[in-house]
Amino acid sequence: MKKHNFSAGPCILPSSVLEKAASAVRNFNDDNLSLIEISHRSKPFVNVMERARELALEHLGLQNKGYKALFLQGGASLEFLMVAYNLLEKKAAYLNTGTWSSKAIKEAKHFGEMIEVGSSADANFNYIPKNYNIPTDVDYFHCTSNNTIFGTQLQSFPDVSIPMVCDMSSDIFSRVLDFSKFDLIYAGAQKNMGPAGTTLVVVKEEILGKVTRHIPSMLDYKVHISKDSMFNTPAVFPVYVSMLTLEWLKENGGVAAIETINNKKAALLYNEIDRNPLFKGFVANKEDRSKMNATFNLLEDGLKEQFDTLWNAAGINGLNGHRSVGGYRASMYNALPLESVQVLVDVMQELEKNA
Amino acid sequence: MKKHNFSAGPCILPSSVLEKAASAVRNFNDDNLSLIEISHRSKPFVNVMERARELALEHLGLQNKGYKALFLQGGASLEFLMVAYNLLEKKAAYLNTGTWSSKAIKEAKHFGEMIEVGSSADANFNYIPKNYNIPTDVDYFHCTSNNTIFGTQLQSFPDVSIPMVCDMSSDIFSRVLDFSKFDLIYAGAQKNMGPAGTTLVVVKEEILGKVTRHIPSMLDYKVHISKDSMFNTPAVFPVYVSMLTLEWLKENGGVAAIETINNKKAALLYNEIDRNPLFKGFVANKEDRSKMNATFNLLEDGLKEQFDTLWNAAGINGLNGHRSVGGYRASMYNALPLESVQVLVDVMQELEKNA
């Protein structure tokens, strides 16, 4: 039975992408060699890397606007460090909306003065802080667009005169935004883009080269840009599968088209969470709810076993909430079909009928 | 036609490993989910990571000797930096045997005093320096066991009283050594271990925690050890394929058995290079020759087109030398069968007959 995969990440990828990826591991490009046993400097793979970089900029509407796309290693966790290494000369402003923001702050604060402009740590990150002030004399402002663990999402971004850096690991390519508001966007691949093992960085070149410290080669965005994202051997397979997923997105109408479907999926599930008397959403304010990760709880603990049995029997996978929140989390990334959400809603209604 | 893959890396992997890897991309562990769309915290993947770490130590004979194995991201290039960050307090001694040693030196010298104890840069790295002195007051000694680009290999390692660090990216698991002589071994996966995208680090825990500087989390070996190599989302597919390759090595008799075959392959090719009047080896001293990468030149440039046509027609792939050496390079990693080397030798002999 095909699973309904609500995993928070690594997560569901389009089945056509998985088929092409498996096929390339056997025989890539009809060359009778596996994708993973050819040189990363060979023409077929250089084409993959270039196509992936181009598609990333295209989906964000950032072509010919001074941005470069890189596929690096180390996940968002290494970007927490690289952002500070490359941009933090004196002080930086961070918005703290969850576990990942907190980790970004922890790594950056060793590089200069840290100004936490807002935080929802007081309520286990169940809301997005509003009306915070960003000083104009900081080197940059950093935020996290979607908080996978808590199920909150920034619906708008401040207008700032300083560079804006955003960790979009868990909602990149899921909705239309004016991405030119951002000067540096980074995202681990393993949600909407591909398998774990590569990280997309999209950076406006003009913000680089302004700190005085020595930057080690592997942590220097300028080094990676100068080598077209091939300073060292890239993560060949993760980059290839990311390219396939970005192609799939394009074939399916791009970010605008997928956003329409994502909105339908989120509306279907949140309507049920709000309607069904057995469930309650975790996020305090409805306007802060994430369209990628819906966090919710059963109001009666006694129903847990029955609910878990029902959704497991329906072929649903990955619904358990993160340990820091508990309850349930339904992650509805781009590749999750609307039908899977319907299956979950059906199970929630079945529980209500049985209860 | 199946290719004879002499690529320098990413390079040939066992065909049984490629089959299993492709299959796991479709359906892993009979769970009706792809390997690349499940949580890295799920039991099936945690088992993969633990098995890979265990097999790495087992093949090196380093179980229960105070070592930990980690599968990190960023390639050897990030290790150049991490080694210095974690170990270099005042000064370090490096042996410079090629491009990768030079890069390791370039990254480390920002962290303390750099003592280059020996170098073969004077002869385009066509030999391994001997009789160099390693000061006893350095924090560690660093060397590169095999030089992929130049085709040289260290046949012995110094006895030192300080920690010894070795970049074994291109010959790990290819020969039996007393690996307990080393305190830290690192290797990008993409030669004898797996696809690009993960790096094996084997480190003796007691050498860590001795520098006074702040180490960022992602660069701190102690952090990765404390999280069982899962501090952040690992490169799931590269780690899985590395585990499969380490299993394959075990099923085929381990490092000792593969060394016997590697010796046969190297002897077959070097004998032909030395016998055939049309060819000349690049490495100055025969005892410094690499059993992984044989570098050689045609003595008459006029025969290049004919030779290239012949080996291409024989299904040979990846034989062009690196741009800094020129000529040819035959990489004979663990997964390359003896028959492929015979095909190359046959082509060299055919060229001689025709010439």
XYZ file of C-alpha atoms in Angstrom:
710
model
C 0.000 0.000 0.000
C 1.331 3.433 -0.953
C 1.868 5.513 2.166
C 0.472 8.960 2.935
C 3.730 10.535 3.984
C 3.340 13.433 6.448
C 6.983 13.303 7.583
C 8.481 16.601 8.739
C 11.693 16.073 6.795
C 13.344 14.342 5.118
C 9.905 14.076 3.593
C 7.783 13.097 0.654
C 9.163 13.725 -2.835
C 7.245 13.419 -6.109
C 7.009 9.778 -7.200
C 8.137 10.664 -10.736
C 11.281 12.206 -9.223
C 11.971 9.067 -7.193
C 11.626 6.932 -10.337
C 14.075 9.107 -12.297
C 16.485 9.195 -9.351
C 16.476 5.404 -8.988
C 16.988 5.020 -12.718
C 19.975 7.422 -12.680
C 21.627 5.379 -9.935
C 21.569 2.437 -12.366
C 22.383 4.232 -15.610
C 22.667 7.971 -15.971
C 22.309 9.839 -19.206
C 22.385 6.557 -21.191
C 26.156 6.428 -20.653
C 26.102 2.986 -18.996
C 27.487 4.540 -15.836
C 25.733 5.364 -12.597
C 25.168 9.007 -11.728
C 27.157 8.370 -8.553
C 30.256 6.927 -10.246
C 31.036 9.720 -12.722
C 33.263 12.734 -12.221
C 31.535 15.824 -10.878
C 33.603 17.712 -13.463
C 32.112 15.708 -16.335
C 29.842 17.562 -18.727
C 26.692 15.617 -17.760
C 27.022 16.515 -14.097
C 28.147 20.103 -14.686
C 24.914 20.454 -16.681
C 22.937 19.144 -13.707
C 24.525 21.631 -11.327
C 23.996 24.546 -13.711
C 20.376 23.572 -14.369
C 19.642 23.248 -10.640
C 21.140 26.688 -9.930
C 19.206 28.249 -12.803
C 15.882 26.671 -11.803
C 16.273 27.812 -8.203
C 16.692 31.440 -9.289
C 13.889 31.106 -11.838
C 11.362 29.784 -9.288
C 12.221 32.658 -6.954
C 12.053 35.269 -9.732
C 15.635 36.280 -9.000
C 17.306 35.847 -12.371
C 19.425 38.755 -13.562
C 19.017 40.637 -10.314
C 22.513 40.217 -8.901
C 21.843 36.945 -7.082
C 23.803 33.693 -7.243
C 22.485 30.256 -6.351
C 24.773 27.714 -4.663
C 24.276 24.099 -3.681
C 26.457 23.580 -0.618
C 26.815 20.924 2.072
C 26.232 20.961 5.820
C 22.535 21.818 5.975
C 21.016 24.959 7.462
C 23.123 24.233 10.557
C 26.295 25.152 8.687
C 24.578 28.221 7.239
C 23.922 29.490 10.782
C 27.688 29.746 11.002
C 28.442 30.856 7.440
C 25.974 33.743 7.586
C 27.723 35.124 10.657
C 31.213 34.461 9.276
C 30.440 36.312 6.041
C 28.191 39.134 7.214
C 28.550 39.854 10.917
C 31.122 42.598 11.472
C 29.746 44.346 14.581
C 26.152 43.431 15.384
C 23.189 41.601 13.967
C 19.439 41.436 14.645
C 17.685 38.082 14.918
C 14.012 37.232 15.311
C 13.620 34.179 17.534
C 10.636 32.091 16.450
C 11.712 28.594 17.422
C 14.349 25.923 17.772
C 16.097 26.724 14.497
C 16.152 30.480 15.073
C 17.597 29.802 18.527
C 20.326 27.633 17.029
C 21.126 30.308 14.441
C 21.448 32.843 17.260
C 23.648 30.503 19.307
C 26.163 30.148 16.468
C 26.148 33.820 15.424
C 26.556 35.449 18.814
C 30.233 34.495 18.940
C 30.889 36.795 15.982
C 29.537 40.092 17.286
C 26.790 41.752 19.272
C 23.494 39.874 19.112
C 20.222 41.767 19.234
C 17.218 39.519 19.619
C 14.519 41.836 18.282
C 11.645 39.566 19.230
C 11.019 36.132 20.660
C 8.093 33.834 21.319
C 10.117 31.624 23.652
C 7.801 32.742 26.490
C 4.972 30.600 25.065
C 6.926 27.655 23.627
C 7.023 29.473 20.290
C 3.300 29.100 19.620
C 3.031 32.538 17.980
C 5.002 34.893 15.733
C 6.175 38.086 17.478
C 4.807 41.285 15.914
C 5.665 44.987 16.129
C 9.299 44.449 16.925
C 11.888 47.092 16.082
C 14.913 46.368 13.985
C 17.814 48.759 14.619
C 19.133 50.411 11.458
C 22.776 50.118 12.477
C 23.012 46.315 12.425
C 24.854 44.391 9.733
C 21.771 42.345 8.849
C 18.409 41.070 10.054
C 17.849 37.293 10.263
C 14.540 35.454 10.427
C 13.148 31.946 9.935
C 10.194 31.903 7.548
C 8.591 28.690 8.787
C 8.989 26.885 12.087
C 8.721 23.190 11.357
C 8.589 22.082 14.959
C 5.952 24.526 16.240
C 3.891 24.938 13.083
C 4.124 28.710 12.763
C 4.961 30.715 9.657
C 5.782 34.346 8.929
C 3.020 35.710 6.715
C 4.808 38.990 6.121
C 8.342 40.263 6.346
C 9.552 43.626 7.581
C 10.773 46.357 5.259
C 14.350 47.011 6.245
C 17.161 49.143 4.908
C 19.788 46.614 5.940
C 20.363 43.164 4.363
C 17.653 40.637 5.214
C 18.674 36.992 5.668
C 16.093 34.241 5.843
C 16.223 30.548 6.683
C 13.522 29.155 4.369
C 14.426 25.493 4.883
C 10.871 24.337 5.449
C 8.773 26.488 3.144
C 10.917 27.506 0.194
C 9.144 27.130 -3.173
C 5.782 26.714 -1.391
C 4.371 30.229 -1.855
C 4.861 33.350 -3.910
C 6.760 36.091 -2.108
C 8.714 39.092 -3.300
C 11.982 37.246 -2.880
C 13.940 40.325 -3.955
C 13.234 41.693 -0.450
C 15.802 39.175 0.793
C 19.556 39.437 0.364
C 20.391 35.924 1.442
C 18.060 32.935 1.504
C 19.150 29.495 2.589
C 17.342 26.191 2.757
C 18.299 22.625 3.519
C 17.001 20.576 0.584
C 15.106 17.960 2.564
C 11.630 19.537 2.630
C 10.382 20.980 -0.670
C 13.508 20.581 -2.763
C 15.136 17.188 -2.522
C 16.887 14.667 -0.302
C 19.061 15.512 2.683
C 22.659 16.360 1.888
C 22.589 19.639 0.021
C 21.644 23.195 0.970
C 20.471 25.901 -1.375
C 21.973 29.339 -0.784
C 20.722 32.277 -2.835
C 22.745 35.385 -2.148
C 22.894 38.894 -3.546
C 26.551 39.290 -4.396
C 26.775 42.956 -3.395
C 26.344 42.164 0.326
C 29.498 40.021 0.414
C 33.106 41.005 1.038
C 32.362 43.590 3.734
C 33.668 41.890 6.876
C 37.297 42.271 7.892
C 37.884 38.821 9.410
C 39.595 35.975 7.572
C 36.971 33.572 6.214
C 38.067 29.948 5.711
C 37.596 28.860 2.083
C 34.807 26.362 2.682
C 32.813 28.919 4.681
C 33.303 31.774 2.216
C 30.335 32.408 -0.096
C 32.618 34.342 -2.471
C 34.843 31.290 -2.892
C 31.855 29.086 -3.751
C 30.493 31.702 -6.165
C 33.871 32.038 -7.900
C 33.872 28.274 -8.511
C 30.246 28.051 -9.710
C 29.326 25.992 -6.621
C 32.029 23.442 -7.422
C 34.859 24.579 -5.128
C 34.999 21.007 -3.912
C 33.113 17.851 -4.856
C 29.426 18.607 -4.372
C 26.860 16.145 -3.062
C 26.151 14.766 -6.534
C 23.026 12.701 -5.873
C 21.237 15.236 -3.608
C 21.917 18.006 -6.148
C 20.608 15.845 -9.000
C 17.391 14.958 -7.158
C 16.939 18.626 -6.235
C 17.215 19.497 -9.921
C 14.594 16.860 -10.747
C 12.246 18.253 -8.078
C 12.692 21.810 -9.355
C 11.923 20.534 -12.884
C 8.818 18.790 -11.540
C 7.726 22.039 -9.898
C 8.146 23.863 -13.198
C 6.172 21.241 -15.117
C 3.411 21.631 -12.556
C 3.044 25.367 -12.968
C 5.720 26.651 -10.622
C 5.442 28.222 -7.198
C 2.133 30.042 -7.888
C 0.375 26.840 -8.933
C 1.733 24.807 -6.015
C 0.730 27.583 -3.598
C -2.899 27.207 -4.696
C -2.766 23.498 -3.875
C -0.890 24.121 -0.617
C -3.616 26.577 0.416
C -6.304 23.973 -0.291
C -4.463 21.312 1.706
C -3.948 23.648 4.679
C -7.566 24.873 4.596
C -8.897 21.315 4.482
C -6.878 20.219 7.526
C -7.189 23.368 9.664
C -10.948 23.470 9.036
C -11.190 19.969 10.410
C -8.941 20.757 13.394
C -11.189 23.738 14.229
C -14.468 21.923 13.553
C -13.757 18.586 15.188
C -14.389 18.829 18.949
C -11.720 16.182 19.658
C -8.841 18.306 18.367
C -7.184 21.633 19.077
C -4.522 23.462 17.126
C -1.244 24.192 18.926
C -0.639 27.663 17.461
C -2.219 30.501 19.472
C -3.212 32.800 16.610
C -4.730 31.430 13.440
C -2.899 33.981 11.292
C 0.438 32.523 12.430
C -0.385 28.990 11.329
C 2.018 27.279 8.982
C 0.709 25.920 5.688
C 3.549 23.439 5.698
C 3.323 21.966 9.214
C 0.030 21.762 11.066
C 0.520 21.059 14.782
C -2.447 19.871 16.800
C -3.425 17.928 19.890
C -6.085 15.471 20.910
C -8.136 17.012 23.723
C -8.675 13.632 25.372
C -5.527 11.574 26.004
C -7.682 8.470 26.272
C -8.346 8.573 22.534
C -4.684 8.503 21.571
C -4.395 4.751 21.083
C -7.543 4.623 18.967
C -6.460 7.580 16.807
C -2.959 6.185 16.314
C -4.397 2.821 15.275
C -6.755 4.493 12.799
C -4.176 6.635 11.040
C -1.630 3.857 10.925
C -4.252 1.568 9.373
C -4.997 4.255 6.763
C -1.352 4.158 5.625
C -0.470 7.499 7.185
C 3.173 7.968 8.125
C 5.114 10.545 10.158
C 2.254 12.138 12.106
C 3.804 12.220 15.569
C 4.592 15.690 16.876
C 8.096 16.802 17.769
C 9.099 15.956 21.341
C 9.218 19.662 22.280
C 5.538 20.139 21.360
C 3.962 16.696 21.633
C 0.653 15.797 19.999
C 0.573 15.563 16.239
C 2.175 17.305 13.299
C 0.975 16.930 9.742
C 3.618 18.171 7.330
C 2.104 19.052 3.975
C 5.049 19.822 1.743
C 4.730 20.476 -1.984
C 4.836 16.818 -3.011
C 2.049 15.719 -0.635
C -1.157 15.312 -2.637
C -4.479 16.790 -1.489
C -5.847 13.238 -1.330
C -3.468 12.394 1.500
C -4.832 15.284 3.549
C -8.351 14.058 2.794
C -7.385 10.619 4.133
C -6.196 12.236 7.373
C -9.377 14.317 7.671
C -11.458 11.178 7.086
C -9.608 9.443 9.915
C -10.192 12.405 12.246
C -13.924 12.274 11.424
C -14.002 8.531 11.920
C -12.512 8.984 15.378
C -15.225 11.535 16.164
C -17.962 9.109 15.061
C -16.511 6.255 17.142
C -15.908 8.364 20.234
C 28.307 -1.981 -23.137
C 29.427 -1.937 -19.491
C 32.164 0.644 -19.039
C 35.612 0.116 -17.560
C 35.492 3.014 -15.144
C 38.927 4.440 -14.277
C 37.504 7.740 -12.954
C 39.532 9.445 -10.221
C 36.474 10.171 -8.104
C 33.549 10.137 -7.806
C 34.393 6.710 -9.143
C 33.341 3.144 -9.713
C 31.229 1.466 -7.043
C 30.334 -2.237 -6.874
C 27.433 -3.022 -9.215
C 25.604 -4.923 -6.462
C 25.776 -1.779 -4.331
C 24.354 0.338 -7.149
C 21.457 -2.117 -7.558
C 20.619 -2.022 -3.858
C 20.927 1.770 -3.788
C 18.567 2.193 -6.751
C 16.103 -0.191 -5.182
C 16.151 1.717 -1.862
C 15.345 4.959 -3.684
C 12.131 3.262 -4.858
C 11.214 1.309 -1.725
C 13.406 1.075 1.346
C 13.169 -1.637 3.939
C 9.874 -2.902 2.387
C 8.075 0.021 4.025
C 6.655 1.388 0.741
C 8.623 4.570 1.270
C 11.775 5.746 -0.423
C 14.983 5.856 1.611
C 15.163 9.571 0.803
C 11.686 10.467 2.070
C 11.852 9.039 5.599
C 12.961 10.760 8.777
C 16.650 10.456 9.594
C 15.476 9.841 13.178
C 13.431 6.803 12.137
C 14.644 3.430 13.344
C 15.487 2.110 9.846
C 17.827 5.014 9.125
C 19.329 5.164 12.615
C 20.236 1.511 12.053
C 21.952 2.445 8.775
C 24.019 5.150 10.432
C 25.024 2.898 13.329
C 25.936 0.039 11.003
C 28.048 2.303 8.801
C 29.928 3.687 11.800
C 30.506 0.194 13.181
C 31.725 -1.235 9.856
C 34.152 1.650 9.356
C 35.805 0.960 12.721
C 35.749 -2.796 12.104
C 37.503 -2.547 8.736
C 40.195 -0.368 10.304
C 40.607 -2.640 13.321
C 39.775 0.245 15.632
C 36.851 -1.104 17.615
C 37.062 -0.698 21.373
C 40.236 1.350 21.167
C 38.848 4.761 22.077
C 37.937 5.804 18.534
C 34.626 7.139 17.233
C 33.482 7.076 13.604
C 31.447 9.969 12.208
C 29.794 10.530 8.844
C 29.890 14.291 8.292
C 29.309 16.627 5.359
C 31.585 19.022 3.488
C 34.197 16.626 2.124
C 37.883 16.552 3.018
C 37.902 20.287 2.256
C 35.872 20.993 5.380
C 38.088 18.625 7.374
C 41.133 20.740 6.464
C 39.418 23.433 8.523
C 37.926 21.254 11.257
C 41.238 19.578 12.039
C 42.837 22.959 12.662
C 39.838 24.315 14.579
C 39.812 21.307 16.915
C 43.496 20.543 17.343
C 45.726 23.482 16.474
C 46.491 25.492 19.601
C 49.997 26.770 18.862
C 51.714 25.005 15.990
C 51.316 22.062 13.682
C 53.547 20.070 11.324
C 52.351 19.230 7.812
C 53.912 17.098 5.096
C 53.216 18.604 1.687
C 52.841 15.901 -0.959
C 50.426 17.515 -3.394
C 47.398 19.656 -4.150
C 45.322 18.363 -1.241
C 48.119 18.667 1.304
C 48.695 22.222 0.087
C 45.024 23.042 0.547
C 45.053 21.544 4.045
C 48.063 23.739 4.885
C 46.387 26.829 3.424
C 43.345 26.437 5.691
C 45.270 25.478 8.845
C 47.927 28.171 8.815
C 45.408 30.789 9.979
C 45.075 28.936 13.277
C 48.667 28.840 14.452
C 52.264 28.396 13.401
C 52.655 26.157 10.372
C 55.723 23.965 10.008
C 56.019 22.332 6.613
C 58.304 19.430 7.494
C 58.781 18.293 3.913
C 57.542 19.083 0.434
C 57.887 17.730 -3.074
C 56.536 20.910 -4.655
C 59.972 21.400 -6.247
C 59.282 18.546 -8.681
C 55.530 18.925 -9.242
C 54.977 16.434 -6.425
C 56.334 13.458 -8.355
C 57.922 11.914 -5.248
C 57.306 11.467 -1.526
C 59.753 13.395 0.708
C 61.804 11.172 3.026
C 63.938 11.733 6.130
C 62.088 14.793 7.292
C 62.080 15.785 10.946
C 58.887 16.301 12.897
C 59.281 18.605 15.900
C 58.063 17.079 19.152
C 56.464 20.303 20.401
C 53.755 20.595 17.737
C 50.072 19.916 18.419
C 49.894 17.293 15.683
C 51.446 15.990 12.466
C 49.302 15.931 9.308
C 49.885 13.930 6.145
C 48.023 12.772 3.033
C 48.314 9.044 2.490
C 47.652 9.004 -1.255
C 47.938 11.786 -3.791
C 45.197 11.244 -6.353
C 46.396 13.873 -8.786
C 50.079 12.950 -8.897
C 49.811 9.220 -8.320
C 52.073 8.951 -5.276
C 51.367 7.137 -2.031
C 52.981 6.981 1.381
C 54.219 3.425 1.918
C 55.162 4.037 5.522
C 54.270 6.512 8.218
C 56.540 8.091 10.810
C 56.525 7.073 14.454
C 55.589 10.158 16.383
C 54.826 10.964 19.997
C 52.281 13.620 19.057
C 48.848 12.991 17.476
C 49.031 11.916 13.827
C 46.276 13.098 11.476
C 45.888 11.635 8.013
C 43.759 12.503 4.985
C 43.051 9.037 3.543
C 40.379 10.180 1.090
C 41.753 8.284 -1.854
C 43.121 5.080 -0.373
C 41.140 4.276 2.757
C 40.075 0.622 2.988
C 42.487 -0.307 0.174
C 45.355 -1.758 2.245
C 46.138 -3.087 5.666
C 47.904 -0.609 7.919
C 48.282 -0.313 11.665
C 45.524 2.276 11.823
C 46.001 2.649 15.573
C 49.114 4.715 14.728
C 46.715 7.467 13.673
C 44.696 9.659 16.012
C 42.454 11.173 13.388
C 41.708 9.795 9.929
C 39.376 11.490 7.490
C 38.210 10.538 4.027
C 35.694 11.911 1.570
C 33.478 8.954 0.637
C 33.729 9.262 -3.131
C 36.653 6.907 -3.806
C 36.577 3.574 -1.980
C 33.571 4.118 0.259
C 30.559 5.560 -1.521
C 29.100 8.484 -3.413
C 30.067 12.133 -2.940
C 28.331 13.910 -0.085
C 29.613 12.330 3.087
C 32.990 12.244 4.825
C 34.204 9.612 7.212
C 36.030 10.894 10.283
C 37.600 8.403 12.683
C 38.974 10.122 15.729
C 40.534 9.036 18.991
C 38.425 10.851 21.560
C 41.281 11.579 23.958
C 42.933 14.067 21.582
C 39.872 16.357 21.589
C 38.956 19.214 23.928
C 42.487 20.560 24.286
C 42.300 23.846 22.375
C 41.158 27.021 24.109
C 39.316 28.678 21.220
C 35.529 28.584 20.791
C 34.610 25.941 18.226
C 31.331 26.469 16.316
C 28.953 23.522 16.825
C 29.062 22.208 13.270
C 32.881 22.228 13.282
C 33.257 20.611 16.697
C 34.031 16.875 16.623
C 32.898 16.563 20.250
C 29.447 17.874 19.325
C 29.106 15.343 16.508
C 30.329 12.530 18.771
C 27.860 13.504 21.514
C 25.010 13.222 18.988
C 26.150 9.911 17.465
C 26.878 11.644 14.142
C 23.310 13.010 13.993
C 23.769 16.542 15.317
C 21.937 17.709 12.237
C 20.303 15.872 9.340
C 23.020 13.729 7.772
C 23.395 13.080 4.047
C 21.046 10.091 4.145
C 21.650 8.570 0.704
C 25.462 8.940 0.695
C 25.654 7.391 4.170
C 23.414 4.498 3.120
C 25.470 3.745 0.003
C 28.652 3.956 2.084
C 27.184 1.373 4.447
C 26.362 -0.873 1.492
C 29.915 -0.544 0.167
C 31.411 -1.344 3.554
C 29.114 -4.412 3.721
C 30.286 -5.421 0.238
C 33.899 -5.087 1.374
C 33.202 -7.315 4.362
C 31.465 -9.945 2.219
C 34.523 -9.930 -0.044
C 37.010 -10.642 2.710
C 37.686 -7.156 4.040
C 40.680 -4.903 3.596
C 43.278 -7.708 3.506
C 41.509 -9.508 0.666
C 40.957 -6.365 -1.371
C 44.599 -5.382 -0.870
C 45.693 -8.604 -2.578
C 43.559 -7.751 -5.598
C 44.678 -4.105 -5.557
C 48.303 -5.283 -5.583
C 47.594 -7.475 -8.611
C 45.890 -4.655 -10.484
C 48.724 -2.225 -9.764
C 51.417 -4.762 -10.694
C 49.670 -5.573 -13.979
C 49.440 -1.930 -15.046
C 52.834 -0.703 -13.787
C 54.571 -3.694 -15.398
C 53.052 -2.673 -18.707
C 53.931 1.008 -18.232
C 57.559 -0.014 -17.563
C 57.740 -2.643 -20.333
C 55.950 -0.801 -23.123
C 58.394 1.548 -24.893
C 55.591 3.972 -25.756
C 54.810 4.861 -22.126
C 56.556 6.343 -19.108
C 55.352 6.618 -15.532
C 55.064 10.116 -14.044
C 56.320 9.277 -10.549
C 60.095 9.584 -10.123
C 60.676 6.694 -7.715
C 58.928 3.383 -8.146
C 58.560 2.915 -4.399
C 56.412 6.054 -4.220
C 53.900 4.854 -6.797
C 50.263 4.801 -5.807
C 48.334 1.559 -6.083
C 45.145 3.584 -6.442
C 46.112 6.096 -9.149
C 48.697 5.265 -11.812
C 49.873 8.368 -13.668
C 51.689 7.936 -16.962
C 52.506 9.649 -20.228
C 52.786 8.731 -23.863
C 56.360 9.369 -24.988
C 55.227 10.403 -28.480
C 52.509 13.048 -28.620
C 51.687 11.942 -32.137
C 50.176 8.714 -30.823
C 47.686 10.462 -28.549
C 44.762 10.472 -30.965
C 45.226 6.806 -31.808
C 45.537 5.799 -28.143
C 42.492 7.843 -27.133
C 40.450 6.257 -29.913
C 41.533 2.780 -28.855
C 40.696 3.099 -25.169
C 37.424 4.849 -25.836
C 36.463 2.050 -28.233
C 37.308 -0.500 -25.530
C 34.739 1.089 -23.201
C 37.338 2.694 -20.937
C 36.204 5.820 -19.106
C 37.970 8.512 -17.068
C 41.572 7.949 -18.210
C 42.603 11.564 -18.833
C 45.196 12.900 -16.417
C 44.544 15.852 -14.137
C 45.319 19.219 -15.757
C 48.250 19.830 -13.370
C 50.023 16.654 -14.530
C 48.696 15.960 -18.019
C 48.973 12.581 -19.720
C 46.909 9.726 -18.330
C 45.715 8.556 -14.953
C 44.241 5.144 -14.322
C 42.433 5.074 -10.999
C 42.078 1.535 -9.702
C 39.880 1.820 -6.650
C 38.548 -1.166 -4.721
C 35.497 -1.692 -6.947
C 37.467 -1.769 -10.212
C 37.861 -5.385 -11.343
C 41.193 -6.834 -12.456
C 39.609 -7.468 -15.870
C 39.259 -3.735 -16.466
C 42.996 -3.279 -15.918
C 43.629 -6.150 -18.352
C 41.502 -4.343 -20.954
C 43.650 -1.242 -20.523
C 46.880 -3.240 -20.771
C 45.567 -4.921 -23.924
C 44.884 -1.499 -25.451
C 48.405 -0.314 -24.569
C 49.835 -3.412 -26.246
C 47.619 -2.936 -29.285
C 48.934 0.604 -29.625
C 52.480 -0.743 -29.512
C 51.730 -3.283 -32.265
C 50.123 -0.646 -34.491
C 52.803 1.994 -33.922
